[in-house]
Amino acid sequence: GGYVANSLAIMTDALHMLTDLSGIILTLLALWLSAKSPTKRFTFGFHRLEVLSAIISVLLVYILMAFLLYEAVQRTIHMDYEINGDIMLITAAVGVAVNLIMGFLLNQSGHLHSHSHSHPHSHVPQSNSPNTAHSSSHGHSSLAVRAAFVHALGDLVQSIGVLVAAYIIRFKPEYKIADPICTYVFSILVVLTTVRILCDTGVIILEGVPRHLNVDRIKEDLMKIEDVYSIEDLNVWSLTAGKTTAIVHLQLVPGSSSKWEEVQFKARQLLLNTFGMYKCSVQLQSYKQEISKTCASCQSSSA
């Protein structure tokens, strides 16, 4: 519709919808990849494909946005363009209607979901009980629906803005400058929507610690475990969004080597349950008064 009407505002609005579509596709891709088993070559699985897809989709959106911004600047400078106000108005009206329907459906879905699973309980279930996992999954689903509803409201506001611009251009063609102005505003919205994705994917590729975790806090809690003398090494990174992995190397206090299974179990429970790790590996060693750290080969030979 934007191409036929020669309206950059409609095209930019469609570009914003494309970012939403990319998010949905990435979510489906993540669900599909999570069901695939690791292979001998890809022992961690294929979770990073979601990250690569996110970067590619965002880069494509930026390329299209740069082209639209260039056209908007040219139109602002030269003002030598014509817009079909009728087609623009119809397309914008359809966009508003679709966003209204989507918002209504999401609102009804969240409302029904929150009421259909509100079962009374006579006691508080344990943290590892199926009831807790059941209610937690429903809570996350309800929050996801609510988040989608809020996002749909933002899209509705943007579509209303396009509709207002289309109304102005249809009945006041001399104010066609409203079209490139909408492109400028909506381009900012696209950047704000995608910059968080780029930051998160950058942290994952560089194997950084996820923003919701504090390494110092993890070390403090590990040191509180009985019979742990020191933390020799701790690495925390993400395979993909929401799937955090950790490797920790602990040294036991003198004379507690026989308790290594208990210490390992407590450390794993702490990482998996308290900090929500997807996978973790806990390495233990007996107390050594002096450990040579001159080079990796010395450590491996002494082990």
mmCIF file of C-alpha atoms in Angstrom, residues 27-128:
data_model
loop_
_atom_site.group_PDB
_atom_site.id
_atom_site.type_symbol
_atom_site.label_atom_id
_atom_site.label_comp_id
_atom_site.label_asym_id
_atom_site.label_seq_id
_atom_site.Cartn_x
_atom_site.Cartn_y
_atom_site.Cartn_z
ATOM 1 C CA THR A 27 10.598 -17.109 18.853
ATOM 2 C CA LEU A 28 9.325 -19.964 16.687
ATOM 3 C CA LEU A 29 12.896 -20.709 15.603
ATOM 4 C CA ALA A 30 14.013 -20.876 19.231
ATOM 5 C CA LEU A 31 11.196 -23.286 20.080
ATOM 6 C CA TRP A 32 12.116 -25.476 17.107
ATOM 7 C CA LEU A 33 15.839 -25.455 17.895
ATOM 8 C CA SER A 34 15.247 -26.265 21.572
ATOM 9 C CA ALA A 35 13.653 -29.550 20.473
ATOM 10 C CA LYS A 36 16.678 -30.603 18.381
ATOM 11 C CA SER A 37 19.269 -32.825 20.019
ATOM 12 C CA PRO A 38 22.975 -31.896 20.056
ATOM 13 C CA THR A 39 25.238 -33.659 17.574
ATOM 14 C CA LYS A 40 28.820 -34.911 17.758
ATOM 15 C CA ARG A 41 30.021 -31.735 16.071
ATOM 16 C CA PHE A 42 27.620 -29.264 17.725
ATOM 17 C CA THR A 43 27.640 -30.575 21.287
ATOM 18 C CA PHE A 44 25.843 -27.492 22.632
ATOM 19 C CA GLY A 45 23.055 -27.823 20.080
ATOM 20 C CA PHE A 46 21.961 -25.177 17.561
ATOM 21 C CA HIS A 47 20.771 -22.429 19.907
ATOM 22 C CA ARG A 48 23.161 -19.830 18.456
ATOM 23 C CA LEU A 49 21.312 -19.965 15.127
ATOM 24 C CA GLU A 50 18.651 -17.857 16.815
ATOM 25 C CA VAL A 51 21.280 -15.192 17.524
ATOM 26 C CA LEU A 52 22.572 -15.221 13.950
ATOM 27 C CA SER A 53 19.029 -14.925 12.621
ATOM 28 C CA ALA A 54 18.365 -11.959 14.918
ATOM 29 C CA ILE A 55 21.459 -10.098 13.704
ATOM 30 C CA ILE A 56 20.660 -10.743 10.042
ATOM 31 C CA SER A 57 17.040 -9.612 10.424
ATOM 32 C CA VAL A 58 18.029 -6.432 12.278
ATOM 33 C CA LEU A 59 20.673 -5.578 9.676
ATOM 34 C CA LEU A 60 18.128 -6.017 6.878
ATOM 35 C CA VAL A 61 15.714 -3.731 8.724
ATOM 36 C CA TYR A 62 18.464 -1.098 9.098
ATOM 37 C CA ILE A 63 19.290 -1.262 5.383
ATOM 38 C CA LEU A 64 15.635 -0.709 4.468
ATOM 39 C CA MET A 65 15.327 2.051 7.062
ATOM 40 C CA ALA A 66 18.412 3.832 5.696
ATOM 41 C CA PHE A 67 16.876 3.786 2.218
ATOM 42 C CA LEU A 68 13.587 5.203 3.511
ATOM 43 C CA LEU A 69 15.397 7.908 5.487
ATOM 44 C CA TYR A 70 17.382 8.890 2.396
ATOM 45 C CA GLU A 71 14.171 9.188 0.391
ATOM 46 C CA ALA A 72 12.578 11.204 3.224
ATOM 47 C CA VAL A 73 15.486 13.661 3.237
ATOM 48 C CA GLN A 74 15.282 14.041 -0.544
ATOM 49 C CA ARG A 75 11.555 14.700 -0.344
ATOM 50 C CA THR A 76 12.036 17.233 2.445
ATOM 51 C CA ILE A 77 14.637 19.132 0.420
ATOM 52 C CA HIS A 78 13.077 19.051 -3.056
ATOM 53 C CA MET A 79 9.340 18.539 -2.357
ATOM 54 C CA ASP A 80 8.972 17.069 -5.868
ATOM 55 C CA TYR A 81 6.683 14.130 -5.124
ATOM 56 C CA GLU A 82 3.006 13.286 -5.197
ATOM 57 C CA ILE A 83 1.122 11.011 -2.828
ATOM 58 C CA ASN A 84 -2.107 9.220 -3.620
ATOM 59 C CA GLY A 85 -4.136 10.348 -0.616
ATOM 60 C CA ASP A 86 -6.981 7.900 -1.206
ATOM 61 C CA ILE A 87 -4.798 4.785 -1.218
ATOM 62 C CA MET A 88 -2.760 6.083 1.706
ATOM 63 C CA LEU A 89 -5.909 6.756 3.708
ATOM 64 C CA ILE A 90 -7.386 3.330 2.949
ATOM 65 C CA THR A 91 -4.123 1.531 3.771
ATOM 66 C CA ALA A 92 -3.702 3.453 7.019
ATOM 67 C CA ALA A 93 -7.320 2.728 8.000
ATOM 68 C CA VAL A 94 -6.794 -0.981 7.361
ATOM 69 C CA GLY A 95 -3.631 -0.865 9.490
ATOM 70 C CA VAL A 96 -5.506 0.734 12.387
ATOM 71 C CA ALA A 97 -8.314 -1.830 12.074
ATOM 72 C CA VAL A 98 -5.885 -4.760 12.093
ATOM 73 C CA ASN A 99 -4.080 -3.393 15.155
ATOM 74 C CA LEU A 100 -7.411 -2.921 16.921
ATOM 75 C CA ILE A 101 -8.390 -6.530 16.187
ATOM 76 C CA MET A 102 -5.000 -7.812 17.298
ATOM 77 C CA GLY A 103 -5.135 -5.805 20.525
ATOM 78 C CA PHE A 104 -8.662 -7.066 21.235
ATOM 79 C CA LEU A 105 -7.678 -10.694 20.664
ATOM 80 C CA LEU A 106 -4.574 -10.398 22.843
ATOM 81 C CA ASN A 107 -6.584 -8.719 25.593
ATOM 82 C CA GLN A 108 -9.206 -11.475 25.504
ATOM 83 C CA SER A 109 -6.516 -14.163 25.422
ATOM 84 C CA GLY A 110 -4.754 -12.737 28.475
ATOM 85 C CA HIS A 111 -8.073 -12.305 30.313
ATOM 86 C CA LEU A 112 -9.230 -15.868 29.636
ATOM 87 C CA HIS A 113 -5.800 -17.280 30.404
ATOM 88 C CA SER A 114 -5.557 -15.599 33.796
ATOM 89 C CA HIS A 115 -8.991 -16.848 34.872
ATOM 90 C CA SER A 116 -8.960 -20.336 33.409
ATOM 91 C CA HIS A 117 -5.904 -21.393 35.436
ATOM 92 C CA SER A 118 -6.655 -19.766 38.793
ATOM 93 C CA HIS A 119 -7.118 -22.994 40.724
ATOM 94 C CA PRO A 120 -7.332 -22.707 44.517
ATOM 95 C CA HIS A 121 -4.718 -24.555 46.537
ATOM 96 C CA SER A 122 -5.048 -25.591 50.159
ATOM 97 C CA HIS A 123 -1.289 -25.556 50.673
ATOM 98 C CA VAL A 124 1.842 -23.972 49.271
ATOM 99 C CA PRO A 125 3.615 -26.472 46.981
ATOM 100 C CA GLN A 126 7.303 -27.139 47.203
ATOM 101 C CA SER A 127 9.596 -25.388 44.736
ATOM 102 C CA ASN A 128 10.297 -28.584 42.832
#
